[in-house]
XYZ file of C-alpha atoms in Angstrom:
719
model
C -55.196 21.745 -33.914
C -52.452 22.137 -31.392
C -53.247 25.793 -30.680
C -54.169 26.568 -27.098
C -57.830 26.874 -26.250
C -59.075 30.418 -26.907
C -62.793 30.055 -27.263
C -63.748 32.149 -24.274
C -61.155 34.838 -24.705
C -62.515 38.364 -25.074
C -66.223 37.361 -25.324
C -68.465 40.286 -24.610
C -71.618 41.950 -25.834
C -72.186 41.679 -29.441
C -69.757 38.895 -29.922
C -66.832 41.177 -30.199
C -64.619 38.499 -29.177
C -65.266 36.124 -32.008
C -63.131 33.028 -32.004
C -62.698 32.949 -35.771
C -59.234 33.311 -37.117
C -55.937 32.146 -35.744
C -55.231 32.819 -32.100
C -52.966 35.704 -31.338
C -50.292 35.086 -28.753
C -50.332 37.574 -25.913
C -47.885 40.419 -26.229
C -45.311 41.009 -23.617
C -46.344 43.679 -21.236
C -49.988 43.697 -22.403
C -52.050 45.152 -19.640
C -54.996 43.325 -18.203
C -53.806 39.880 -19.183
C -51.644 37.539 -17.173
C -48.836 35.797 -19.091
C -49.530 32.228 -20.049
C -47.066 30.021 -18.015
C -46.981 27.440 -20.802
C -45.897 29.889 -23.504
C -43.692 32.407 -21.766
C -40.438 30.588 -22.675
C -41.550 28.966 -25.926
C -39.643 31.319 -28.217
C -36.701 32.192 -26.001
C -33.221 31.868 -27.420
C -31.504 28.595 -26.522
C -28.874 29.614 -23.933
C -26.835 26.443 -24.444
C -26.162 26.761 -28.168
C -23.484 29.353 -27.473
C -21.649 26.857 -25.295
C -20.707 24.627 -28.237
C -19.895 26.362 -31.507
C -19.985 23.085 -33.429
C -23.656 22.608 -32.533
C -24.559 25.687 -34.647
C -23.037 24.213 -37.784
C -23.319 20.395 -38.003
C -21.371 20.369 -41.277
C -18.283 21.732 -39.531
C -18.411 19.190 -36.695
C -15.241 17.418 -37.820
C -13.396 20.728 -38.236
C -14.294 22.097 -34.826
C -11.326 22.211 -32.486
C -12.714 21.324 -29.076
C -9.296 21.542 -27.453
C -9.238 25.259 -28.297
C -12.680 25.745 -26.710
C -12.778 23.599 -23.597
C -15.902 23.554 -21.470
C -16.158 25.898 -18.520
C -14.500 24.666 -15.342
C -16.571 22.473 -13.030
C -18.454 24.197 -10.285
C -19.434 27.316 -12.344
C -22.966 26.270 -13.375
C -25.864 27.798 -11.519
C -27.993 25.685 -9.252
C -31.431 24.826 -10.793
C -34.148 27.291 -9.832
C -37.791 26.656 -9.117
C -39.969 25.861 -12.148
C -41.253 28.742 -14.328
C -39.030 31.317 -12.687
C -36.165 33.193 -14.153
C -32.911 32.555 -12.253
C -31.557 35.480 -10.388
C -28.465 37.083 -11.803
C -25.419 36.067 -9.828
C -23.216 38.758 -8.434
C -20.141 37.260 -10.092
C -21.557 35.352 -13.032
C -18.972 33.213 -14.859
C -18.287 33.879 -18.500
C -18.631 30.547 -20.398
C -16.349 31.852 -23.134
C -13.386 31.989 -20.782
C -11.466 29.009 -19.407
C -9.950 28.921 -15.935
C -11.063 32.462 -15.174
C -10.371 34.013 -11.839
C -12.977 32.741 -9.397
C -15.129 35.276 -7.549
C -14.224 36.125 -3.980
C -15.606 33.675 -1.478
C -16.214 33.979 2.225
C -13.716 32.471 4.592
C -14.687 29.502 6.676
C -16.437 26.203 5.939
C -18.079 27.582 2.765
C -14.777 28.317 1.077
C -14.311 26.460 -2.213
C -10.993 25.129 -3.361
C -9.444 26.004 -6.742
C -10.828 24.459 -9.912
C -14.238 23.827 -8.449
C -13.306 21.325 -5.739
C -15.828 21.624 -2.953
C -14.397 21.092 0.524
C -17.731 19.670 1.645
C -17.888 16.927 -0.989
C -14.344 16.172 -2.125
C -12.825 12.968 -0.743
C -9.271 13.677 0.343
C -6.400 11.310 0.925
C -6.052 10.595 4.593
C -7.569 8.462 7.279
C -11.343 8.250 6.821
C -11.931 11.595 5.093
C -9.377 13.458 7.191
C -10.050 16.936 5.960
C -13.682 16.622 4.914
C -16.534 17.702 7.124
C -17.439 14.140 8.044
C -17.739 15.081 11.694
C -20.438 17.722 11.017
C -24.047 16.875 11.752
C -26.100 17.039 8.574
C -29.870 16.734 8.524
C -31.499 14.226 6.221
C -32.795 15.729 2.980
C -36.564 15.608 2.519
C -37.203 13.935 -0.834
C -40.807 15.233 -0.889
C -39.789 18.868 -0.452
C -38.758 19.091 -4.120
C -42.064 17.611 -5.300
C -44.029 19.985 -3.106
C -42.088 22.954 -4.443
C -42.708 21.905 -8.060
C -46.409 21.494 -7.463
C -46.602 24.854 -5.751
C -45.002 26.506 -8.761
C -47.084 24.781 -11.472
C -50.489 25.833 -12.793
C -50.221 29.515 -11.986
C -48.177 32.400 -13.242
C -44.877 32.936 -11.547
C -44.822 35.798 -9.173
C -41.985 38.187 -8.706
C -38.772 36.648 -7.432
C -38.748 36.260 -3.713
C -36.494 38.446 -1.721
C -33.365 36.547 -0.706
C -33.348 35.626 2.915
C -30.615 36.884 5.101
C -27.791 34.420 5.398
C -27.667 32.761 8.804
C -24.813 33.582 11.075
C -21.861 31.282 10.496
C -21.695 28.419 12.935
C -18.303 28.062 14.557
C -16.584 24.874 13.445
C -16.546 21.962 15.811
C -13.384 21.365 17.658
C -13.709 17.616 17.761
C -15.309 14.928 15.694
C -14.312 11.601 14.303
C -12.346 12.861 11.323
C -10.573 15.546 13.305
C -9.645 13.068 16.022
C -8.278 10.553 13.548
C -6.386 13.286 11.711
C -4.779 14.485 14.917
C -3.954 10.951 16.091
C -2.554 9.874 12.725
C -0.495 13.038 12.338
C 0.945 12.667 15.831
C 1.719 8.991 15.308
C 3.170 9.572 11.866
C 5.427 12.316 13.217
C 6.559 10.156 16.132
C 7.120 7.148 13.915
C 9.019 9.278 11.408
C 11.373 10.632 14.061
C 11.726 7.177 15.606
C 12.555 5.581 12.270
C 14.972 8.331 11.337
C 16.827 8.053 14.638
C 16.720 4.269 14.285
C 18.254 4.658 10.869
C 21.004 6.848 12.317
C 21.525 4.154 14.954
C 21.990 1.585 12.172
C 24.523 3.832 10.454
C 26.500 4.260 13.661
C 26.444 0.518 14.405
C 27.696 -0.273 10.909
C 30.401 2.374 11.177
C 31.549 1.035 14.547
C 31.476 -2.717 13.880
C 31.623 -2.980 10.084
C 29.566 -5.204 7.773
C 31.574 -8.381 8.278
C 31.466 -11.154 10.912
C 31.681 -8.816 13.937
C 28.728 -6.784 12.722
C 26.745 -9.966 12.042
C 27.509 -11.246 15.570
C 26.158 -8.110 17.240
C 23.156 -7.928 14.919
C 22.118 -11.490 15.748
C 22.508 -10.851 19.491
C 20.544 -7.607 19.182
C 17.662 -9.120 17.192
C 17.449 -12.242 19.378
C 15.484 -10.538 22.226
C 12.988 -9.104 19.770
C 12.470 -12.506 18.213
C 11.944 -14.225 21.565
C 9.587 -11.480 22.725
C 7.473 -11.784 19.583
C 7.467 -15.557 19.790
C 6.233 -15.570 23.377
C 3.879 -12.689 24.129
C 4.579 -9.943 21.618
C 2.239 -11.141 18.896
C -0.719 -11.348 21.257
C 0.023 -7.985 22.841
C 0.281 -6.205 19.524
C -2.881 -7.588 17.920
C -5.215 -9.332 20.351
C -5.189 -7.174 23.456
C -6.186 -3.897 21.789
C -9.751 -5.133 21.055
C -9.913 -6.649 24.542
C -8.824 -3.398 26.188
C -11.381 -1.476 24.138
C -14.150 -3.858 25.196
C -13.153 -3.681 28.845
C -13.230 0.126 28.720
C -16.677 -0.013 27.163
C -18.231 -2.735 29.313
C -16.492 -2.586 32.712
C -17.693 -0.190 35.364
C -14.182 1.056 36.149
C -13.389 1.827 32.522
C -11.154 -1.211 32.129
C -8.524 -0.128 34.672
C -8.649 -3.386 36.659
C -8.364 -5.443 33.481
C -5.349 -3.387 32.355
C -3.659 -3.839 35.757
C -4.186 -7.597 35.663
C -2.827 -7.747 32.119
C 0.253 -5.679 32.928
C 0.976 -7.761 36.039
C 0.603 -11.016 34.127
C 2.918 -9.813 31.355
C 5.580 -8.651 33.803
C 5.623 -12.002 35.616
C 5.675 -13.977 32.372
C 8.453 -11.913 30.842
C 10.556 -12.128 33.987
C 10.497 -15.921 33.757
C 11.280 -15.826 30.042
C 14.289 -13.542 30.567
C 15.781 -15.867 33.176
C 15.467 -18.885 30.888
C 16.792 -17.001 27.840
C 19.913 -15.675 29.566
C 20.788 -19.169 30.739
C 20.193 -20.643 27.256
C 22.068 -17.909 25.363
C 24.693 -20.215 23.763
C 22.010 -22.557 22.443
C 20.004 -19.629 21.121
C 23.016 -18.261 19.248
C 23.600 -21.688 17.725
C 19.952 -21.837 16.670
C 20.169 -18.427 15.016
C 23.454 -18.992 13.182
C 25.464 -22.225 13.215
C 28.104 -20.372 11.193
C 28.802 -17.984 14.073
C 28.413 -20.680 16.738
C 31.069 -22.826 15.056
C 33.571 -19.947 15.123
C 35.029 -19.805 18.645
C 35.816 -16.070 18.716
C 32.570 -15.055 17.011
C 30.522 -17.318 19.294
C 32.126 -15.835 22.418
C 31.402 -12.280 21.318
C 27.842 -13.125 20.241
C 26.975 -14.908 23.508
C 28.329 -12.014 25.573
C 26.332 -9.499 23.545
C 23.234 -11.698 23.876
C 23.401 -11.863 27.665
C 23.472 -8.073 27.815
C 20.631 -7.751 25.306
C 18.241 -10.502 26.444
C 16.938 -8.632 29.555
C 15.479 -6.081 27.151
C 12.687 -8.621 26.535
C 11.130 -7.572 29.853
C 11.214 -3.868 29.044
C 9.909 -4.432 25.508
C 6.813 -6.147 26.883
C 6.198 -3.533 29.559
C 6.538 -0.755 27.003
C 4.096 -2.400 24.598
C 1.431 -3.082 27.254
C 1.637 0.494 28.523
C 1.368 1.756 24.969
C -1.680 -0.392 24.231
C -3.364 0.867 27.394
C -2.794 4.417 26.184
C -3.978 3.564 22.662
C -7.229 2.143 24.033
C -7.734 5.481 25.807
C -7.136 7.441 22.618
C -3.544 8.444 23.442
C -1.388 7.395 20.498
C 1.696 9.585 20.682
C 3.686 8.081 23.551
C 4.146 4.654 21.989
C 5.545 6.255 18.839
C 7.765 8.865 20.488
C 9.416 6.983 23.366
C 11.480 4.709 21.053
C 13.331 7.857 20.063
C 14.911 7.840 23.531
C 16.170 4.296 23.017
C 17.724 5.268 19.699
C 19.390 8.326 21.207
C 20.956 6.276 24.016
C 22.294 3.721 21.528
C 23.614 6.412 19.181
C 25.504 7.982 22.073
C 26.820 4.558 23.141
C 28.183 3.608 19.731
C 29.427 7.157 19.253
C 31.520 6.749 22.400
C 32.801 3.439 21.054
C 33.916 5.113 17.810
C 35.450 7.990 19.773
C 37.503 5.555 21.862
C 38.421 2.862 19.319
C 37.788 4.513 15.940
C 35.499 3.388 13.142
C 35.644 -0.045 11.605
C 37.298 1.293 8.465
C 40.082 2.780 10.607
C 40.617 0.068 13.241
C 39.689 -3.001 11.110
C 38.389 -4.490 14.348
C 37.047 -8.059 14.203
C 35.718 -10.745 16.519
C 39.285 -11.647 17.541
C 40.458 -8.117 18.317
C 37.489 -6.374 19.948
C 38.359 -5.653 23.614
C 36.182 -6.875 26.483
C 35.652 -3.283 27.639
C 34.232 -2.425 24.234
C 31.819 -5.363 24.361
C 30.749 -4.293 27.855
C 30.195 -0.693 26.764
C 28.016 -1.693 23.835
C 26.061 -4.252 25.873
C 25.248 -1.884 28.743
C 24.273 0.899 26.333
C 21.928 -1.419 24.451
C 20.188 -2.509 27.673
C 20.000 1.042 29.034
C 18.214 2.256 25.901
C 15.255 -0.115 26.400
C 15.072 0.699 30.124
C 14.757 4.412 29.390
C 12.155 3.716 26.690
C 9.935 1.742 29.073
C 10.231 4.116 32.046
C 9.353 7.098 29.854
C 5.805 5.708 29.476
C 4.945 6.210 33.151
C 4.266 9.997 32.973
C 1.940 9.464 30.006
C -0.019 6.833 31.925
C -0.415 9.168 34.902
C -1.610 11.931 32.607
C -4.231 9.551 31.169
C -5.446 8.779 34.681
C -4.066 5.244 34.894
C -2.342 4.075 38.067
C -0.593 0.736 38.070
C -1.428 -1.543 40.981
C -0.226 -5.152 40.757
C -3.153 -7.550 40.619
C -2.786 -11.299 40.714
C -6.490 -12.188 40.566
C -6.182 -13.367 36.991
C -8.754 -16.125 37.080
C -12.341 -15.407 36.066
C -11.802 -11.917 34.652
C -11.570 -12.523 30.918
C -7.842 -13.108 30.641
C -8.426 -16.756 29.795
C -10.337 -15.801 26.665
C -7.556 -13.398 25.721
C -4.925 -16.087 26.178
C -6.932 -18.508 24.026
C -7.146 -15.875 21.317
C -3.455 -15.101 21.673
C -2.356 -18.707 21.230
C -3.055 -18.505 17.504
C -1.155 -15.254 17.302
C 1.791 -16.906 19.051
C 1.667 -19.660 16.455
C 1.398 -16.934 13.824
C 4.642 -15.254 14.888
C 6.242 -18.645 15.454
C 5.711 -19.487 11.802
C 6.932 -16.046 10.786
C 10.041 -16.223 12.933
C 10.790 -19.719 11.682
C 11.210 -18.191 8.248
C 13.379 -15.429 9.749
C 15.646 -18.006 11.401
C 16.131 -19.796 8.091
C 17.032 -16.532 6.362
C 19.399 -15.572 9.196
C 21.261 -18.845 8.977
C 21.525 -18.703 5.190
C 22.551 -15.024 5.132
C 25.357 -15.408 7.677
C 26.621 -18.479 5.879
C 26.543 -16.732 2.498
C 28.386 -13.716 3.920
C 31.189 -15.863 5.301
C 31.464 -17.945 2.119
C 31.652 -14.926 -0.163
C 34.486 -13.350 1.802
C 33.194 -9.889 0.874
C 31.766 -7.172 3.085
C 28.090 -6.361 2.763
C 26.915 -9.812 1.712
C 25.814 -11.169 5.106
C 23.033 -10.766 7.605
C 23.948 -7.221 8.701
C 23.660 -6.002 5.106
C 20.296 -7.772 4.814
C 19.082 -6.121 8.034
C 20.291 -2.647 7.046
C 18.600 -2.799 3.652
C 15.417 -4.134 5.249
C 15.484 -1.275 7.767
C 15.468 1.335 4.991
C 12.854 -0.624 3.068
C 10.508 -0.874 6.063
C 10.533 2.811 6.983
C 7.665 3.854 4.664
C 5.589 0.940 5.925
C 6.040 1.975 9.562
C 5.593 5.682 8.942
C 2.556 5.476 6.682
C 0.682 2.186 6.903
C 1.303 1.297 10.537
C 0.436 4.800 11.754
C -2.790 4.883 9.750
C -3.941 1.440 10.853
C -2.944 1.966 14.487
C -5.362 4.891 14.632
C -8.063 2.938 12.787
C -7.732 -0.382 14.632
C -9.797 0.607 17.703
C -12.552 1.893 15.429
C -12.452 -1.214 13.240
C -12.698 -3.287 16.413
C -15.799 -1.377 17.508
C -17.394 -1.821 14.081
C -16.690 -5.551 14.189
C -18.088 -5.751 17.719
C -21.260 -3.995 16.503
C -21.517 -6.461 13.583
C -21.117 -3.760 10.939
C -19.116 -5.390 8.106
C -19.724 -2.406 5.864
C -17.844 -0.090 8.212
C -14.993 -2.590 8.528
C -14.778 -2.889 4.755
C -14.811 0.869 4.232
C -12.056 1.484 6.766
C -9.846 -1.247 5.311
C -10.432 0.020 1.783
C -9.650 3.551 2.920
C -6.438 2.439 4.590
C -5.322 0.479 1.531
C -5.992 3.235 -0.981
C -4.638 6.091 1.102
C -1.408 4.313 1.971
C -0.940 3.208 -1.652
C -0.498 6.815 -2.816
C 2.838 6.897 -0.973
C 3.775 3.210 -0.792
C 3.714 2.531 -4.554
C 6.034 5.377 -5.687
C 8.405 4.715 -2.776
C 8.644 1.028 -3.729
C 9.611 1.950 -7.286
C 12.061 4.532 -5.911
C 13.874 1.775 -3.993
C 14.028 -0.275 -7.177
C 15.377 2.578 -9.288
C 17.653 4.399 -6.835
C 18.622 1.813 -4.229
C 22.262 1.857 -5.304
C 23.032 5.596 -4.844
C 20.913 5.551 -1.691
C 23.102 2.944 0.010
C 26.420 4.212 -1.343
C 25.563 7.521 0.290
C 24.256 6.202 3.610
C 26.715 3.356 4.231
C 29.863 4.863 2.746
C 31.564 4.567 6.146
C 31.506 0.760 5.866
C 33.376 0.799 2.552
C 32.393 1.117 -1.103
C 32.097 -2.622 -1.649
C 29.781 -3.153 1.311
C 27.664 -0.115 0.413
C 27.159 -1.276 -3.180
C 26.157 -4.736 -1.991
C 23.562 -3.220 0.332
C 22.268 -1.137 -2.570
C 21.592 -4.232 -4.660
C 19.836 -5.860 -1.699
C 17.633 -2.780 -1.265
C 16.728 -2.832 -4.962
C 15.690 -6.469 -4.616
C 13.508 -5.621 -1.639
C 11.888 -2.666 -3.499
C 8.652 -3.850 -5.077
C 7.947 -6.274 -2.242
C 6.924 -3.238 -0.185
C 3.561 -3.161 -1.989
C 2.278 -6.651 -1.029
C 3.891 -6.301 2.392
C 1.851 -3.166 3.100
C -1.356 -4.695 1.733
C -0.883 -7.814 3.854
C -0.499 -5.742 6.996
C -3.748 -3.860 6.395
C -5.774 -6.922 5.432
C -4.747 -8.867 8.536
C -6.081 -6.036 10.737
C -9.549 -7.046 9.553
C -9.159 -10.545 10.996
C -7.828 -9.219 14.284
C -10.827 -6.883 14.563
C -13.070 -9.971 14.548
C -10.770 -11.668 17.073
C -9.898 -14.221 14.410
C -6.258 -15.087 14.974
C -6.395 -18.548 13.432
C -6.702 -17.328 9.842
C -3.634 -15.024 10.067
C -1.689 -17.965 11.484
C -2.447 -20.213 8.520
C -1.726 -17.343 6.154
C 1.640 -16.654 7.758
C 2.583 -20.316 7.626
C 2.216 -20.108 3.859
C 4.199 -16.856 3.671
C 7.007 -18.209 5.858
C 7.163 -21.461 3.900
C 7.380 -19.646 0.557
C 10.021 -17.249 1.921
C 12.148 -20.036 3.389
C 11.896 -22.234 0.303
C 12.695 -19.414 -2.123
C 15.593 -18.209 0.051
C 17.053 -21.695 0.241
C 16.753 -21.986 -3.528
C 18.620 -18.689 -3.961
C 21.323 -19.876 -1.571
C 21.822 -23.021 -3.628
C 21.707 -21.727 -7.190
C 23.146 -18.198 -6.856
C 26.775 -17.248 -6.178
C 27.467 -16.508 -2.511
C 27.758 -12.753 -3.022
C 24.346 -12.625 -4.752
C 22.514 -15.094 -2.514
C 21.298 -12.441 -0.071
C 20.032 -10.331 -2.983
C 17.888 -13.259 -4.052
C 16.654 -13.711 -0.469
C 15.496 -10.089 -0.422
C 13.478 -10.639 -3.596
C 12.024 -13.831 -2.101
C 10.653 -11.815 0.805
C 8.379 -9.768 -1.430
C 7.363 -12.822 -3.452
C 6.231 -14.612 -0.292
C 4.013 -11.703 0.755
C 2.500 -11.469 -2.722
C 1.360 -15.068 -2.322
C 0.057 -14.325 1.173
C -1.960 -11.305 0.023
C -3.883 -13.363 -2.515
C -4.903 -15.888 0.128
C -5.713 -13.378 2.878
C -7.739 -11.187 0.520
C -10.090 -13.990 -0.497
C -10.641 -15.100 3.087
C -11.380 -11.631 4.417
C -13.676 -10.923 1.475
C -15.678 -14.032 2.337
C -15.773 -12.952 5.975
C -17.259 -9.585 5.010
C -19.938 -11.058 2.769
C -17.978 -11.263 -0.464
C -17.335 -7.532 -0.796
C -13.972 -5.975 0.084
C -14.203 -3.072 -2.373
C -11.773 -5.029 -4.511
C -12.469 -3.357 -7.841
C -11.800 0.105 -6.473
C -8.676 -0.929 -4.561
C -7.173 -2.860 -7.489
C -7.927 0.011 -9.858
C -6.102 2.442 -7.563
C -3.013 0.230 -7.243
C -2.959 -0.556 -10.968
C -3.081 3.103 -11.958
C -0.404 4.030 -9.455
C 1.864 1.267 -10.763
C 1.297 2.327 -14.370
C 2.294 5.864 -13.408
C 5.336 4.662 -11.447
C 6.835 2.403 -14.145
C 7.911 5.153 -16.586
C 8.931 7.309 -13.636
C 11.238 4.574 -12.321
C 12.744 3.992 -15.769
C 13.511 7.666 -16.364
C 14.561 8.507 -12.802
C 16.652 5.364 -12.437
C 18.385 6.038 -15.742
C 19.271 9.569 -14.668
C 20.591 8.368 -11.313
C 22.645 5.559 -12.811
C 24.162 7.855 -15.444
C 25.149 10.461 -12.860
C 26.594 7.785 -10.579
C 28.744 6.495 -13.432
C 29.872 9.966 -14.425
C 30.609 11.335 -10.936
C 31.593 8.150 -9.136
C 29.950 6.364 -6.223
C 31.502 8.541 -3.546
C 29.505 10.762 -1.233
C 29.292 13.664 -3.711
C 28.322 11.578 -6.714
C 25.780 9.618 -4.672
C 24.112 12.803 -3.410
C 23.788 14.264 -6.908
C 22.549 10.984 -8.382
C 20.009 10.433 -5.599
C 18.636 13.979 -5.579
C 18.382 14.378 -9.352
C 17.023 10.891 -9.885
C 14.406 11.351 -7.151
C 13.253 14.706 -8.513
C 12.892 13.303 -12.031
C 11.157 10.157 -10.804
C 8.640 11.978 -8.634
C 8.001 14.581 -11.323
C 7.265 12.007 -13.997
C 5.118 10.022 -11.562
C 3.087 13.072 -10.589
C 2.450 14.113 -14.185
C 1.479 10.580 -15.213
C -0.781 10.143 -12.190
C -2.523 13.455 -12.861
C -3.146 12.420 -16.450
C -4.741 9.200 -15.196
C -6.936 11.210 -12.807
C -6.173 9.027 -9.818
C -8.759 10.029 -7.260
C -6.633 9.534 -4.161
C -3.693 11.520 -5.523
C -5.962 14.332 -6.673
C -7.523 14.354 -3.244
C -4.114 14.626 -1.616
C -3.184 17.534 -3.889
C -6.490 19.216 -3.118
C -5.878 18.742 0.592
C -2.434 20.353 0.354
C -3.751 23.251 -1.709
C -6.629 23.746 0.660
C -4.317 23.791 3.661
C -2.026 26.286 1.919
C -4.984 28.400 0.845
C -3.967 28.301 -2.821
């Protein structure tokens, strides 16, 4: 009944070809007859039964050890051939009975495959927007009807002999540019500059602590040194850092002169504004010191030293603003390195200055110098060196501007050229930093008071600042560098009303930075104590241990702090500065309230530790609010499931790593002591164990971003 039709086969004279009897299938190789395309593979051996031994014997399914016979590695299966044709034998056919066999030789160039079947053309690597993929290559759209046409061409007629393989086209030389390559180069340059800047800044902090100690004298200088930065951010810094980048990009795109006139007007306006601010601030220095720390202001000797330091440091406000505007002009023109590398010069000048101070007067541990005993010449030396560092940093930007083709010409025609819109946008950013700095002022006052009440070194504002400096280094090196390179592109996507591109870039930045931010945060929690006893040993064992506990309290707050930074870039791309302001008000209020609570209920020597933990708690609250608002802005989709899954898996891998690594470090620190030698051994061994356990756990969880990073490294090393 189901036999193929054979009624006309072999009919000839005399009915020799009678149709009676069962049909006979054609024999292979029978001359004069074409093979039936519907029967040629009907009785072939199943090639897939040999892949799974348990499939041949269903009774032994439970006894089959699949772990002993894993499937062949991915990437070794042949591509499907056209219908009714036998696939051509590959030159280096894989043996399915072998696992992790040596791959066949592959040509060099873009077609090279990575180990274990990872394809460089399809694998998503960790980096900024597919850094090492071929995203910048032009790929033609696939014709969906080509497959249907090919199938129809091959059906209904016997297959012919296999076509001769066409000669492979000549390899196309890789493109030198492209979006991914440009972002990779910019991010790598910025990350390197930021890394060197942060490292030299860290050395600067070590030298300052060694010269002035971690008691009242160190707190007095630290407050005077941070006061210009606070005033700068409160006045124009917030707007310059976040609002003017999109405006500069738009002026370059829309203005006939490429935005040069707009940049000159902006730079002139900032210079005039900052000059006025510096004059007012220098005159009001005593009041500003009292606002920052009533504890220091009420001490006559400490107040005198702090006011003198402040009057040397406050003119740096002008040079900070000039440096930032020049850097943003370069960033808008695709030049990202100068803004990250020139701060190194400032750090070098300050390191030399405080090194001279130590050479003349000795370290704090040797001289036991305080606010009553520091000489006026020493104050003058430190003040001039601090001011000179910012001057050198700002002037070093001029050659980079000339190289980019920008020439500064003062322009005072500010009205009617778009600066009014920028100022209106910046007012919310000013309120944003005002709310943020209000919380900083509260913490500064409480920390200096707690340090004086405790009577112990390392429990005041300098210890808080030093621990926060270490804690913020990964954020500045990783997250800030990535988002600084992406911010102009996010701004263009927002300007083009493409929320999908904005969402993808923000999701990419969050997930890529998390691969490093999460394990580093748990490292601070587990190994903060040996880290600080090693780095700040010159300030005394007691002060170094106190800083270690503060760093441990900061630890996990690095995760929400990094997420908050990335999410707020989405609002700035849409020129929405009001929402970040309201969000920061909440963060500052939570931080101030929690810090005040710690100051009241905790002993004085532990109050600053509680304030450090409050910092991370405040940003965790802020992330929840900012995330929902940005998700609504982008149409309810911020790739939340994928981002949360990445962070959750990384945290699950980091928890056992922190427990094991921290236990090893603590045990070694107890056995060898908290001196320099014991701290080095504890930190190195604990870090190696922690990172090893984290890597193994993350690989077991198959975290996509980490696997991509490993694949990128292996691909770059050619292994």
